[in-house]
Amino acid sequence: VQLVESGGGLVQPGRSLRLSCTASGFPFDDYPLGWFRQAPGKEREGVSCMTNGDGNTYYADSVKGRFTISTDSAKNTVYLQMNDLKPEDTAVYYCATEFYSTCDTLVRAPIEYDYWGQGTQVTVSS
């Protein structure tokens, strides 16, 4: 399993970023694909998750209405569109997958993820 994130950076509050994650080594459409984040000194926080099989999407309350997860099966890529970014969104963002849990569990308990990428830094600051 390989997951490679890109798209992080430094942005001002209220602006947008789109993260991308290219996946390989497992059936892309068969397992949950999600994002979690971790800020310095804080625990891992589930952000969003979806499974192509049912098309359902899940979001943490802290990002609901601002972030959108989507996938492109032809490119084996999962995206996280982040709008109206806030300083509290500052963290390293990781793309992840897991073969035995469901998205509703993974958003609430991101420690359940077994596979994740190297992460991409998102900094929201004026």
CSV table of C-alpha atoms in Angstrom, one decimal:
chain,number,residue,atom,x,y,z
A,1,VAL,CA,0.0,0.0,0.0
A,2,GLN,CA,1.3,3.4,-1.0
A,3,LEU,CA,-0.3,6.8,-0.4
A,4,VAL,CA,1.3,10.0,-1.5
A,5,GLU,CA,-0.2,13.4,-0.6
A,6,SER,CA,0.4,16.8,-2.1
A,7,GLY,CA,-1.1,20.2,-2.1
A,8,GLY,CA,-0.4,21.6,1.3
A,9,GLY,CA,1.0,25.1,1.9
A,10,LEU,CA,0.7,28.4,3.7
A,11,VAL,CA,-2.6,30.2,3.2
A,12,GLN,CA,-4.4,33.1,4.8
A,13,PRO,CA,-7.5,32.6,6.9
A,14,GLY,CA,-10.6,32.4,4.7
A,15,ARG,CA,-8.7,31.0,1.7
A,16,SER,CA,-8.9,27.6,0.1
A,17,LEU,CA,-6.6,24.6,-0.6
A,18,ARG,CA,-7.0,21.3,-2.3
A,19,LEU,CA,-5.1,18.3,-1.1
A,20,SER,CA,-4.5,15.3,-3.4
A,21,CYS,CA,-3.5,11.7,-2.6
A,22,THR,CA,-2.6,9.1,-5.1
A,23,ALA,CA,-3.1,5.6,-3.9
A,24,SER,CA,-1.6,2.3,-5.1
A,25,GLY,CA,-1.2,-1.3,-4.0
A,26,PHE,CA,-4.8,-2.1,-3.1
A,27,PRO,CA,-8.3,-2.0,-4.8
A,28,PHE,CA,-9.0,1.7,-4.7
A,29,ASP,CA,-12.8,1.3,-4.9
A,30,ASP,CA,-13.2,-1.3,-2.2
A,31,TYR,CA,-11.9,0.3,1.0
A,32,PRO,CA,-12.4,3.5,2.9
A,33,LEU,CA,-10.3,6.4,1.9
A,34,GLY,CA,-9.9,9.2,4.4
A,35,TRP,CA,-8.0,12.1,5.8
A,36,PHE,CA,-6.8,12.8,9.3
A,37,ARG,CA,-4.7,15.6,10.7
A,38,GLN,CA,-2.3,16.1,13.5
A,39,ALA,CA,-1.2,19.3,15.0
A,40,PRO,CA,1.9,19.6,17.2
A,41,GLY,CA,1.2,18.4,20.7
A,42,LYS,CA,-2.3,17.2,19.8
A,43,GLU,CA,-3.9,13.8,19.1
A,44,ARG,CA,-4.7,12.6,15.6
A,45,GLU,CA,-8.0,14.0,14.5
A,46,GLY,CA,-10.3,12.4,11.9
A,47,VAL,CA,-11.3,14.9,9.2
A,48,SER,CA,-13.2,13.1,6.4
A,49,CYS,CA,-13.7,9.7,4.8
A,50,MET,CA,-15.5,8.0,2.0
A,51,THR,CA,-15.9,4.7,0.3
A,52,ASN,CA,-16.4,4.6,-3.4
A,53,GLY,CA,-18.6,1.5,-3.1
A,54,ASP,CA,-21.5,3.3,-1.5
A,55,GLY,CA,-20.5,6.9,-2.2
A,56,ASN,CA,-21.3,8.0,1.4
A,57,THR,CA,-19.1,10.8,2.9
A,58,TYR,CA,-18.3,11.5,6.5
A,59,TYR,CA,-16.9,14.6,8.1
A,60,ALA,CA,-15.8,15.8,11.5
A,61,ASP,CA,-18.0,18.4,13.0
A,62,SER,CA,-15.1,20.9,12.9
A,63,VAL,CA,-14.9,20.8,9.1
A,64,LYS,CA,-18.5,20.1,8.1
A,65,GLY,CA,-19.7,22.6,5.5
A,66,ARG,CA,-16.2,23.7,4.7
A,67,PHE,CA,-14.3,20.6,3.5
A,68,THR,CA,-15.3,18.2,0.7
A,69,ILE,CA,-13.9,14.8,0.0
A,70,SER,CA,-14.0,13.3,-3.4
A,71,THR,CA,-12.3,10.7,-5.5
A,72,ASP,CA,-11.3,10.0,-9.1
A,73,SER,CA,-11.2,6.3,-9.6
A,74,ALA,CA,-9.5,6.6,-13.1
A,75,LYS,CA,-6.6,8.3,-11.4
A,76,ASN,CA,-6.7,6.4,-8.1
A,77,THR,CA,-6.7,9.7,-6.4
A,78,VAL,CA,-8.6,11.1,-3.4
A,79,TYR,CA,-9.0,14.8,-2.9
A,80,LEU,CA,-9.8,17.1,0.1
A,81,GLN,CA,-11.1,20.5,-0.9
A,82,MET,CA,-10.7,22.8,2.0
A,83,ASN,CA,-12.6,26.1,2.0
A,84,ASP,CA,-12.8,29.0,4.5
A,85,LEU,CA,-9.7,27.8,6.2
A,86,LYS,CA,-9.1,28.8,9.8
A,87,PRO,CA,-6.0,29.0,11.9
A,88,GLU,CA,-7.2,25.9,13.9
A,89,ASP,CA,-7.0,23.9,10.7
A,90,THR,CA,-3.2,24.2,10.8
A,91,ALA,CA,-1.8,20.6,11.0
A,92,VAL,CA,-0.1,17.9,9.0
A,93,TYR,CA,-2.7,16.2,6.9
A,94,TYR,CA,-2.5,12.5,6.1
A,95,CYS,CA,-4.3,10.4,3.5
A,96,ALA,CA,-5.2,7.0,4.9
A,97,THR,CA,-6.9,3.7,4.3
A,98,GLU,CA,-8.0,0.7,6.4
A,99,PHE,CA,-9.2,-2.7,5.4
A,100,TYR,CA,-11.4,-3.7,8.4
A,101,SER,CA,-13.2,-0.6,9.6
A,102,THR,CA,-15.9,1.6,8.2
A,103,CYS,CA,-15.8,5.3,7.6
A,104,ASP,CA,-18.0,6.3,10.4
A,105,THR,CA,-15.6,4.6,12.8
A,106,LEU,CA,-12.5,6.0,11.1
A,107,VAL,CA,-13.6,9.6,11.3
A,108,ARG,CA,-14.3,9.2,15.1
A,109,ALA,CA,-11.3,7.0,15.8
A,110,PRO,CA,-8.5,7.7,13.2
A,111,ILE,CA,-6.1,5.6,15.3
A,112,GLU,CA,-7.8,2.7,13.5
A,113,TYR,CA,-6.1,3.5,10.2
A,114,ASP,CA,-3.4,1.0,9.3
A,115,TYR,CA,-2.0,2.8,6.2
A,116,TRP,CA,-1.2,6.4,5.7
A,117,GLY,CA,1.1,8.6,3.6
A,118,GLN,CA,4.0,10.9,4.6
A,119,GLY,CA,1.7,13.8,5.2
A,120,THR,CA,1.5,17.4,3.9
A,121,GLN,CA,1.7,20.5,6.0
A,122,VAL,CA,-1.2,23.0,6.0
A,123,THR,CA,-0.6,26.3,7.7
A,124,VAL,CA,-3.3,28.9,8.0
A,125,SER,CA,-2.0,32.2,9.1
A,126,SER,CA,-2.2,35.9,8.3
